[in-house]
């Protein structure tokens, strides 16, 4: 049990008792807060406020729900909150608490009641029919039981003291504007290689840039497409009006931010919300991965080995369509993710199970995205370069799903990679060169824009070839092998090691390709 105090803003206080709700991810539900103003008073307009204070102990449930009884006649609901941040011992997590809200349609997992989530990025928000704070969804404030939801992300050993203030503003409701979503295609260049960044944040979650600033940064980075992926909300889907164009395709999505890792829902139908309130132990992720695909999107685990609390991916890769192996400036956790991803390629070759309608074994393509939130984080560093039939949502997603893509640190990097066999047979990135096991195959990499870098060719046996590029950063590398020696080959272009060659550590990545598979399936 948990006890909270409620104040009506006029000095009157009372005690609330809370109960724990069992089910999947543990939750705590407080007793409801009611607003007792009479009908005549409500008709006259004005505001009404309640403040709830309480304490959460260490080990508190992931979500704490505060029911709010909203009467008729409300035109806007406004919420603010605070919590204490006591000093904690070194190495110990302090208090961090997120916030969001569900309307009268309820809090069921995957249900229709979601009205917004700002995580820890905001201390207050408001919702009305006409507008809402970024991260929240404008729409009617209908009577019924709403729920403010707190997410105590980490709780200090002393526990967490919190305060939530709810204000109802009475009056006639306005009209909710119809959201304008990005179009499904841009002009493009026909079948070509298109550059994109599919993991970006704005003020609609915890980013500091506006959508206009992100669009400008994308164009400056030489990108052809971007994806809006706010944490646990779709409010940004309608925030790009006038920012797309013949030169820039904008896809919609979401970064589903659970306590056991983050996953990008890439290219989903605009307005599609994917719930995040579960852990790996709840065995619920498969349901929401299917919902992502039903909404036309791709399932892409993000920064699987990131070191921030809750960022490390714990759901496995069986439900993934691709994996983000490179997130922002290259770091050791990207190195770990690439090694893990390479192991999945080996497993796919060993299994030899074809994807539906495809002779290629089911394997997991790699992606790279900036995850840029604010200055000086660079939009398009890195970026995924995908071969697509045109610059459209469908074609881009098809190219990414098929692995016809490679990753570059910037648009300065240019690359082509292919494998050729006898009788003119050839295959490019993400493809298969179907030749006999003993037939000689030539892997050829042409690269430019990477001064000081070296090339590594990696197979299911590991790195089998490496060479230094000319100082200019432009060159051609050829290597010969057979399918019996290499089930696949992929290319890495790397900067010199930070500690020099004597460090024994690989340098940061400048470019990385998806594999070319060799031999008959």
Coordinates of C-alpha atoms in Angstrom, one line a residue:
X1 CA 0.0 0.0 0.0
X2 CA 1.0 3.6 -0.6
X3 CA -0.6 6.7 0.9
X4 CA -0.8 10.1 -0.8
X5 CA -2.1 13.5 0.2
X6 CA -4.4 15.4 -2.0
X7 CA -5.0 19.2 -1.8
X8 CA -7.8 21.0 -3.5
X9 CA -5.8 24.2 -4.0
X10 CA -7.8 25.9 -1.1
X11 CA -5.9 24.5 1.8
X12 CA -8.2 21.5 2.2
X13 CA -6.2 18.2 2.3
X14 CA -7.2 14.5 2.5
X15 CA -5.6 11.1 2.4
X16 CA -5.5 8.8 -0.6
X17 CA -4.7 5.1 -0.5
X18 CA -3.2 3.3 -3.4
X19 CA -3.2 -0.4 -4.4
X20 CA -0.9 -2.5 -6.6
X21 CA -2.3 -3.9 -9.8
X22 CA -0.9 -7.2 -10.9
X23 CA -0.6 -8.4 -14.4
X24 CA 2.3 -7.9 -16.8
X25 CA 4.6 -5.1 -15.9
X26 CA 3.8 -4.1 -12.3
X27 CA 1.8 -0.9 -11.8
X28 CA 0.5 1.1 -8.9
X29 CA -2.9 2.7 -9.0
X30 CA -3.8 5.5 -6.6
X31 CA -7.3 6.3 -5.6
X32 CA -9.0 8.7 -7.9
X33 CA -9.0 12.5 -7.7
X34 CA -12.4 14.2 -8.2
X35 CA -13.4 17.7 -9.0
X36 CA -16.6 18.6 -7.1
X37 CA -17.5 21.9 -8.7
X38 CA -21.2 22.3 -9.5
X39 CA -22.7 22.5 -12.9
X40 CA -23.6 26.3 -12.6
X41 CA -20.0 27.0 -11.5
X42 CA -18.6 25.0 -14.4
X43 CA -20.8 26.8 -16.9
X44 CA -19.4 30.1 -15.7
X45 CA -15.9 29.0 -16.7
X46 CA -12.7 29.4 -14.6
X47 CA -10.2 26.9 -13.3
X48 CA -10.1 24.2 -10.7
X49 CA -6.9 22.7 -9.3
X50 CA -5.9 19.6 -7.2
X51 CA -2.4 18.8 -6.0
X52 CA -1.4 15.2 -5.0
X53 CA 1.8 14.5 -3.0
X54 CA 3.2 11.2 -2.2
X55 CA 6.2 8.9 -1.7
X56 CA 7.5 6.0 -3.7
X57 CA 9.9 3.5 -2.1
X58 CA 12.9 1.9 -3.8
X59 CA 11.7 -0.9 -6.1
X60 CA 8.5 1.0 -7.0
X61 CA 6.5 -0.4 -10.0
X62 CA 7.4 0.8 -13.5
X63 CA 4.2 2.8 -13.7
X64 CA 2.0 4.7 -11.2
X65 CA -1.5 5.7 -12.4
X66 CA -3.4 8.6 -10.9
X67 CA -7.1 8.4 -11.9
X68 CA -8.6 11.8 -12.5
X69 CA -12.4 12.2 -12.6
X70 CA -13.0 14.8 -15.4
X71 CA -16.5 16.2 -15.3
X72 CA -18.3 17.6 -18.3
X73 CA -17.7 21.2 -19.4
X74 CA -13.9 21.0 -19.4
X75 CA -12.1 22.6 -22.3
X76 CA -8.5 22.0 -21.2
X77 CA -6.6 19.7 -18.8
X78 CA -3.2 20.9 -17.5
X79 CA -0.7 18.8 -15.5
X80 CA 2.6 19.7 -13.8
X81 CA 4.8 17.6 -11.5
X82 CA 7.9 17.7 -9.4
X83 CA 9.9 15.2 -7.5
X84 CA 12.9 15.4 -5.1
X85 CA 16.5 14.5 -6.1
X86 CA 18.3 13.6 -2.9
X87 CA 22.1 13.1 -2.8
X88 CA 22.9 9.4 -3.3
X89 CA 26.1 7.4 -2.8
X90 CA 28.6 7.3 -5.6
X91 CA 27.7 4.7 -8.3
X92 CA 24.0 4.7 -7.1
X93 CA 21.1 5.8 -9.3
X94 CA 19.2 8.8 -8.1
X95 CA 15.6 9.7 -8.8
X96 CA 14.3 10.0 -12.3
X97 CA 10.6 10.1 -13.1
X98 CA 8.7 10.3 -16.4
X99 CA 5.1 11.4 -17.0
X100 CA 2.3 11.0 -19.5
X101 CA -1.5 10.7 -19.7
X102 CA -4.4 8.5 -20.9
X103 CA -7.9 9.7 -21.5
X104 CA -11.3 8.3 -20.5
X105 CA -10.8 5.4 -23.0
X106 CA -8.6 3.7 -20.5
X107 CA -5.0 2.5 -19.9
X108 CA -5.2 -1.0 -21.4
X109 CA -2.0 -2.1 -23.0
X110 CA -2.2 -1.3 -26.7
X111 CA -5.6 0.4 -26.2
X112 CA -7.0 3.6 -27.5
X113 CA -6.6 5.9 -24.5
X114 CA -3.1 7.2 -25.1
X115 CA -2.9 11.0 -25.2
X116 CA 0.8 11.7 -24.7
X117 CA 4.1 11.0 -23.0
X118 CA 6.9 13.4 -22.5
X119 CA 9.2 11.1 -20.4
X120 CA 11.4 13.3 -18.3
X121 CA 11.7 16.1 -20.9
X122 CA 8.9 18.3 -19.5
X123 CA 7.6 19.2 -16.1
X124 CA 4.2 20.4 -17.4
X125 CA 1.8 19.9 -20.3
X126 CA -1.7 20.8 -21.4
X127 CA -4.3 19.3 -23.7
X128 CA -7.3 20.9 -25.3
X129 CA -9.3 20.2 -28.4
X130 CA -7.5 22.9 -30.4
X131 CA -3.9 22.2 -29.3
X132 CA -1.6 20.3 -27.0
X133 CA 1.9 20.6 -25.7
X134 CA 4.5 18.8 -28.0
X135 CA 4.5 15.1 -27.1
X136 CA 0.8 15.2 -26.4
X137 CA -2.2 14.8 -28.7
X138 CA -4.8 17.5 -29.2
X139 CA -8.4 16.4 -29.0
X140 CA -11.6 16.7 -27.1
X141 CA -11.4 16.6 -23.3
X142 CA -14.3 14.3 -22.7
X143 CA -15.8 13.5 -19.3
X144 CA -14.7 10.3 -17.6
X145 CA -11.8 8.8 -15.8
X146 CA -8.4 10.0 -17.1
X147 CA -5.1 8.7 -15.8
X148 CA -2.0 10.7 -15.2
X149 CA 0.8 8.1 -15.4
X150 CA 4.2 8.5 -13.6
X151 CA 7.1 6.4 -14.6
X152 CA 9.7 6.2 -11.8
X153 CA 12.6 5.3 -14.0
X154 CA 15.1 5.0 -11.2
X155 CA 14.4 5.5 -7.4
X156 CA 17.0 6.6 -4.9
X157 CA 17.7 4.6 -1.7
X158 CA 15.7 7.3 0.2
X159 CA 12.7 6.8 -2.1
X160 CA 11.0 9.5 -4.2
X161 CA 8.8 12.3 -3.0
X162 CA 6.6 13.6 -5.7
X163 CA 3.9 16.2 -6.3
X164 CA 1.3 16.2 -9.2
X165 CA -0.9 19.3 -9.8
X166 CA -3.9 18.9 -12.1
X167 CA -5.9 21.9 -13.3
X168 CA -9.1 21.7 -15.2
X169 CA -10.1 24.8 -17.2
X170 CA -13.8 25.1 -18.0
X171 CA -15.5 26.5 -21.0
X172 CA -16.6 25.7 -24.5
X173 CA -14.4 23.3 -26.5
X174 CA -13.0 24.3 -29.8
X175 CA -12.4 22.3 -33.0
X176 CA -9.5 19.8 -33.3
X177 CA -7.5 20.5 -36.5
X178 CA -7.0 17.6 -38.8
X179 CA -3.3 16.6 -38.8
X180 CA -1.4 17.1 -42.1
X181 CA 1.0 14.2 -42.5
X182 CA 4.0 13.9 -44.9
X183 CA 3.3 12.5 -48.4
X184 CA 4.4 9.0 -49.3
X185 CA 6.9 9.9 -52.0
X186 CA 9.2 12.6 -53.2
X187 CA 10.5 13.3 -56.7
X188 CA 13.7 11.2 -56.4
X189 CA 16.0 10.0 -59.2
X190 CA 14.4 6.7 -60.1
X191 CA 16.3 3.6 -59.1
X192 CA 19.2 5.0 -57.2
X193 CA 21.1 5.0 -53.9
X194 CA 19.3 7.3 -51.4
X195 CA 20.7 8.5 -48.1
X196 CA 18.7 8.7 -45.0
X197 CA 18.7 9.0 -41.2
X198 CA 15.9 7.0 -39.5
X199 CA 16.4 7.8 -35.9
X200 CA 15.8 11.5 -34.9
X201 CA 14.3 13.5 -32.1
X202 CA 12.7 16.9 -31.8
X203 CA 10.9 19.0 -29.2
X204 CA 8.1 16.4 -29.5
X205 CA 10.0 14.2 -27.1
X206 CA 13.4 14.8 -25.5
X207 CA 15.1 16.6 -28.5
X208 CA 15.9 20.3 -28.5
X209 CA 15.5 21.0 -32.2
X210 CA 12.2 21.9 -33.9
X211 CA 11.1 19.9 -36.9
X212 CA 12.1 22.8 -39.1
X213 CA 15.6 22.7 -37.7
X214 CA 15.9 19.0 -38.2
X215 CA 14.7 19.3 -41.8
X216 CA 17.2 22.0 -42.5
X217 CA 20.0 19.9 -40.9
X218 CA 18.9 16.9 -43.0
X219 CA 19.2 18.9 -46.2
X220 CA 22.6 20.3 -45.1
X221 CA 23.8 16.7 -44.5
X222 CA 22.9 15.7 -48.1
X223 CA 20.1 13.4 -47.0
X224 CA 17.2 12.3 -49.2
X225 CA 14.9 10.9 -46.5
X226 CA 14.5 11.0 -42.7
X227 CA 12.2 9.3 -40.2
X228 CA 10.6 11.1 -37.2
X229 CA 11.0 8.7 -34.2
X230 CA 9.9 10.4 -30.9
X231 CA 10.0 8.4 -27.7
X232 CA 6.6 6.7 -27.0
X233 CA 4.5 9.3 -28.9
X234 CA 3.1 10.1 -32.3
X235 CA 2.6 13.8 -31.7
X236 CA 5.4 14.6 -34.1
X237 CA 3.8 12.9 -37.1
X238 CA 1.7 16.0 -37.9
X239 CA 4.5 18.5 -37.2
X240 CA 6.3 18.5 -40.5
X241 CA 3.8 20.5 -42.7
X242 CA 5.7 22.5 -45.3
X243 CA 9.0 20.9 -44.5
X244 CA 9.1 18.1 -47.0
X245 CA 9.7 18.6 -50.7
X246 CA 10.9 17.1 -54.0
X247 CA 14.3 16.7 -52.3
X248 CA 13.3 15.3 -48.9
X249 CA 11.0 12.4 -48.0
X250 CA 9.8 12.3 -44.4
X251 CA 8.7 9.0 -43.0
X252 CA 6.8 8.6 -39.7
X253 CA 7.6 6.2 -36.8
X254 CA 8.3 6.0 -33.1
X255 CA 11.1 5.0 -30.8
X256 CA 9.4 2.5 -28.4
X257 CA 11.3 3.1 -25.2
X258 CA 10.8 0.2 -22.8
X259 CA 12.7 -0.5 -19.6
X260 CA 14.5 -3.4 -21.4
X261 CA 15.6 -1.5 -24.5
X262 CA 14.6 0.8 -27.3
X263 CA 13.3 -0.2 -30.8
X264 CA 12.5 2.0 -33.8
X265 CA 9.2 1.5 -35.5
X266 CA 10.4 2.7 -38.9
X267 CA 8.0 3.9 -41.5
X268 CA 4.7 3.1 -39.8
X269 CA 1.4 4.6 -41.0
X270 CA 1.1 8.1 -39.7
X271 CA -0.8 8.3 -36.4
X272 CA 0.0 4.7 -35.4
X273 CA 0.9 4.4 -31.7
X274 CA 2.9 1.5 -30.4
X275 CA 2.8 0.8 -26.7
X276 CA 5.9 0.6 -24.6
X277 CA 4.7 -0.5 -21.2
X278 CA 6.2 -4.0 -20.9
X279 CA 9.5 -5.7 -20.2
X280 CA 11.1 -8.7 -21.8
X281 CA 9.8 -11.0 -19.0
X282 CA 6.2 -10.1 -20.0
X283 CA 6.5 -11.9 -23.4
X284 CA 4.6 -9.1 -25.0
X285 CA 7.0 -7.7 -27.6
X286 CA 6.1 -10.1 -30.3
X287 CA 2.5 -8.7 -30.3
X288 CA 3.8 -5.1 -30.8
X289 CA 6.3 -6.2 -33.4
X290 CA 3.4 -7.6 -35.4
X291 CA 1.5 -4.3 -35.0
X292 CA 4.5 -2.4 -36.4
X293 CA 4.5 -4.6 -39.5
X294 CA 0.7 -4.4 -39.8
X295 CA 1.2 -0.6 -39.9
X296 CA 3.6 -1.0 -42.8
X297 CA 6.8 -0.4 -40.8
X298 CA 10.0 -2.2 -39.9
X299 CA 11.1 -3.4 -36.5
X300 CA 14.6 -2.1 -35.8
X301 CA 16.2 -2.5 -32.3
X302 CA 18.1 0.7 -31.5
X303 CA 21.6 0.9 -30.0
X304 CA 21.3 -2.6 -28.5
X305 CA 24.4 -2.3 -26.3
X306 CA 24.1 1.3 -25.2
X307 CA 25.1 1.9 -21.6
X308 CA 22.3 4.2 -20.5
X309 CA 19.8 2.8 -18.0
X310 CA 17.1 0.8 -19.9
X311 CA 18.8 1.2 -23.3
X312 CA 20.3 -2.3 -23.6
X313 CA 18.2 -4.5 -25.8
X314 CA 16.8 -7.5 -23.9
X315 CA 14.1 -8.8 -26.3
X316 CA 16.3 -10.8 -28.7
X317 CA 16.5 -10.3 -32.5
X318 CA 13.9 -12.9 -33.6
X319 CA 11.3 -10.3 -34.2
X320 CA 13.6 -7.7 -35.9
X321 CA 13.6 -6.7 -39.5
X322 CA 17.0 -4.9 -39.2
X323 CA 19.3 -3.8 -36.4
X324 CA 20.8 -0.4 -35.7
X325 CA 24.5 -1.4 -35.4
X326 CA 25.9 2.1 -35.5
X327 CA 24.3 4.9 -33.4
X328 CA 25.7 8.4 -33.5
X329 CA 29.5 9.0 -33.2
X330 CA 31.2 5.6 -33.3
X331 CA 31.8 4.1 -29.8
X332 CA 32.8 0.8 -28.2
X333 CA 29.1 -0.3 -27.8
X334 CA 28.7 0.0 -31.6
X335 CA 31.8 -2.3 -32.0
X336 CA 30.1 -4.9 -29.7
X337 CA 26.8 -4.6 -31.7
X338 CA 28.6 -5.2 -35.0
X339 CA 30.3 -8.3 -33.6
X340 CA 26.9 -9.6 -32.4
X341 CA 25.3 -8.7 -35.8
X342 CA 28.1 -10.6 -37.6
X343 CA 27.3 -13.6 -35.5
X344 CA 23.7 -13.5 -36.7
X345 CA 25.0 -13.6 -40.3
X346 CA 26.9 -16.8 -39.6
X347 CA 23.8 -18.3 -38.0
X348 CA 21.7 -17.4 -41.0
X349 CA 24.2 -19.1 -43.3
X350 CA 24.2 -22.2 -41.1
X351 CA 20.4 -22.3 -41.0
X352 CA 20.0 -21.7 -44.7
X353 CA 16.3 -20.9 -44.2
X354 CA 15.0 -18.8 -47.1
X355 CA 12.9 -15.8 -46.6
X356 CA 9.5 -15.9 -48.2
X357 CA 9.8 -15.5 -52.0
X358 CA 13.6 -15.1 -51.8
X359 CA 16.5 -17.5 -52.2
X360 CA 18.6 -15.6 -49.7
X361 CA 18.7 -17.0 -46.2
X362 CA 16.8 -15.0 -43.6
X363 CA 19.4 -12.6 -42.3
X364 CA 19.3 -9.3 -40.4
X365 CA 20.4 -6.2 -42.3
X366 CA 22.4 -3.5 -40.5
X367 CA 21.5 0.1 -40.3
X368 CA 23.2 3.3 -38.9
X369 CA 21.4 6.4 -37.7
X370 CA 22.4 9.6 -35.8
X371 CA 19.9 9.5 -33.0
X372 CA 20.5 13.3 -32.9
X373 CA 18.7 15.2 -30.2
X374 CA 20.4 18.6 -30.0
X375 CA 23.4 20.6 -31.0
X376 CA 26.2 19.6 -31.5
X377 CA 24.9 16.2 -32.4
X378 CA 25.0 15.9 -36.2
X379 CA 22.0 14.8 -38.2
X380 CA 23.2 12.2 -40.8
X381 CA 26.2 11.0 -38.7
X382 CA 25.9 8.2 -39.5
X383 CA 23.4 7.6 -42.4
X384 CA 22.1 4.6 -44.2
X385 CA 22.4 4.5 -48.0
X386 CA 19.8 2.3 -49.6
X387 CA 19.2 1.2 -53.1
X388 CA 15.6 1.8 -53.9
X389 CA 13.4 1.9 -57.0
X390 CA 12.3 5.4 -56.2
X391 CA 12.2 7.9 -53.4
X392 CA 9.0 6.6 -51.8
X393 CA 8.1 5.1 -48.5
X394 CA 7.4 1.7 -50.0
X395 CA 10.6 1.6 -52.0
X396 CA 12.8 2.8 -49.2
X397 CA 11.4 0.2 -46.8
X398 CA 11.7 -2.6 -49.3
X399 CA 15.4 -1.7 -49.8
X400 CA 16.1 -1.6 -46.1
X401 CA 14.3 -4.9 -45.5
X402 CA 16.2 -6.5 -48.3
X403 CA 19.6 -5.3 -46.9
X404 CA 20.4 -3.4 -50.1
X405 CA 22.2 -0.8 -48.0
X406 CA 25.4 0.4 -46.4
X407 CA 26.3 2.9 -43.7
X408 CA 28.4 6.0 -44.0
X409 CA 29.7 8.5 -41.5
X410 CA 28.6 11.4 -43.8
X411 CA 27.5 12.1 -47.4
X412 CA 31.2 12.8 -48.2
X413 CA 31.7 9.0 -48.3
X414 CA 31.0 7.3 -51.6
X415 CA 31.2 3.5 -52.1
X416 CA 30.3 0.7 -54.4
X417 CA 30.8 -3.0 -53.5
X418 CA 30.0 -6.0 -55.7
X419 CA 31.1 -9.6 -56.2
X420 CA 31.6 -11.2 -59.7
X421 CA 32.0 -14.7 -60.9
X422 CA 32.4 -16.5 -64.2
X423 CA 30.1 -15.9 -67.2
X424 CA 29.3 -12.4 -66.2
X425 CA 27.5 -13.3 -63.0
X426 CA 27.5 -10.6 -60.3
X427 CA 25.8 -9.5 -57.1
X428 CA 25.7 -6.3 -55.1
X429 CA 25.2 -5.4 -51.5
X430 CA 22.4 -7.6 -49.9
X431 CA 22.4 -10.0 -52.8
X432 CA 23.7 -13.5 -53.6
X433 CA 26.2 -14.6 -56.1
X434 CA 25.0 -18.0 -57.0
X435 CA 28.1 -19.9 -58.2
X436 CA 29.7 -23.3 -57.5
X437 CA 31.5 -23.7 -54.1
X438 CA 34.9 -23.9 -55.8
X439 CA 34.4 -21.2 -58.4
X440 CA 36.7 -18.1 -58.0
X441 CA 34.8 -15.0 -56.9
X442 CA 36.2 -11.4 -57.0
X443 CA 35.0 -8.9 -54.4
X444 CA 35.6 -5.4 -55.6
X445 CA 35.2 -2.2 -53.4
X446 CA 35.5 1.3 -54.8
X447 CA 35.5 4.0 -52.1
X448 CA 36.1 7.7 -51.9
X449 CA 35.9 10.5 -49.3
X450 CA 37.7 8.6 -46.5
X451 CA 41.3 10.0 -46.2
X452 CA 43.6 8.1 -43.9
X453 CA 41.4 5.1 -43.8
X454 CA 41.9 1.4 -44.3
X455 CA 39.6 -1.4 -45.7
X456 CA 38.8 -4.7 -44.0
X457 CA 36.9 -7.5 -45.8
X458 CA 35.1 -9.7 -43.3
X459 CA 33.6 -13.2 -43.9
X460 CA 32.0 -15.9 -41.8
X461 CA 35.6 -16.8 -40.8
X462 CA 36.3 -13.2 -39.7
X463 CA 38.6 -10.7 -41.3
X464 CA 40.4 -12.3 -44.2
X465 CA 41.8 -9.3 -46.0
X466 CA 42.9 -5.8 -45.0
X467 CA 44.7 -3.0 -46.8
X468 CA 45.5 0.7 -46.4
X469 CA 43.9 3.2 -48.8
X470 CA 45.9 5.9 -50.5
X471 CA 46.2 9.1 -48.4
X472 CA 43.6 10.8 -50.6
X473 CA 41.0 8.4 -49.2
X474 CA 40.0 7.2 -52.7
X475 CA 40.8 3.8 -54.1
X476 CA 39.8 0.4 -55.4
X477 CA 40.3 -2.9 -53.5
X478 CA 39.9 -6.4 -55.0
X479 CA 40.1 -9.7 -53.3
X480 CA 39.6 -13.2 -54.6
X481 CA 38.0 -16.1 -52.7
X482 CA 35.6 -19.0 -53.3
X483 CA 32.2 -19.8 -51.7
X484 CA 33.8 -22.8 -49.9
X485 CA 36.1 -20.3 -48.1
X486 CA 33.7 -17.5 -47.6
X487 CA 29.9 -17.9 -47.2
X488 CA 29.6 -14.1 -47.4
X489 CA 31.8 -11.0 -47.6
X490 CA 31.2 -7.6 -46.3
X491 CA 33.4 -4.4 -46.2
X492 CA 34.4 -2.1 -43.4
X493 CA 36.2 1.2 -43.9
X494 CA 37.9 2.4 -40.8
X495 CA 39.9 5.3 -39.5
X496 CA 43.2 4.7 -37.8
X497 CA 43.0 3.5 -34.2
X498 CA 42.9 6.3 -31.7
X499 CA 45.8 4.8 -29.8
X500 CA 47.8 3.9 -32.9
X501 CA 48.3 0.4 -34.3
X502 CA 50.1 -0.6 -31.1
X503 CA 46.8 -0.4 -29.2
X504 CA 45.5 -3.5 -30.9
X505 CA 42.1 -1.9 -31.1
X506 CA 40.3 -1.2 -34.4
X507 CA 39.7 2.3 -35.5
X508 CA 36.3 4.0 -35.7
X509 CA 34.1 3.1 -38.6
X510 CA 33.8 5.4 -41.6
X511 CA 31.6 3.0 -43.7
X512 CA 30.2 -0.4 -43.3
X513 CA 28.3 -2.6 -45.9
X514 CA 25.8 -5.3 -45.6
X515 CA 27.0 -8.6 -46.9
X516 CA 27.1 -10.2 -50.3
X517 CA 26.3 -13.9 -50.0
X518 CA 28.4 -16.3 -52.0
X519 CA 27.5 -19.7 -53.5
X520 CA 24.3 -21.6 -54.2
X521 CA 21.7 -21.4 -51.4

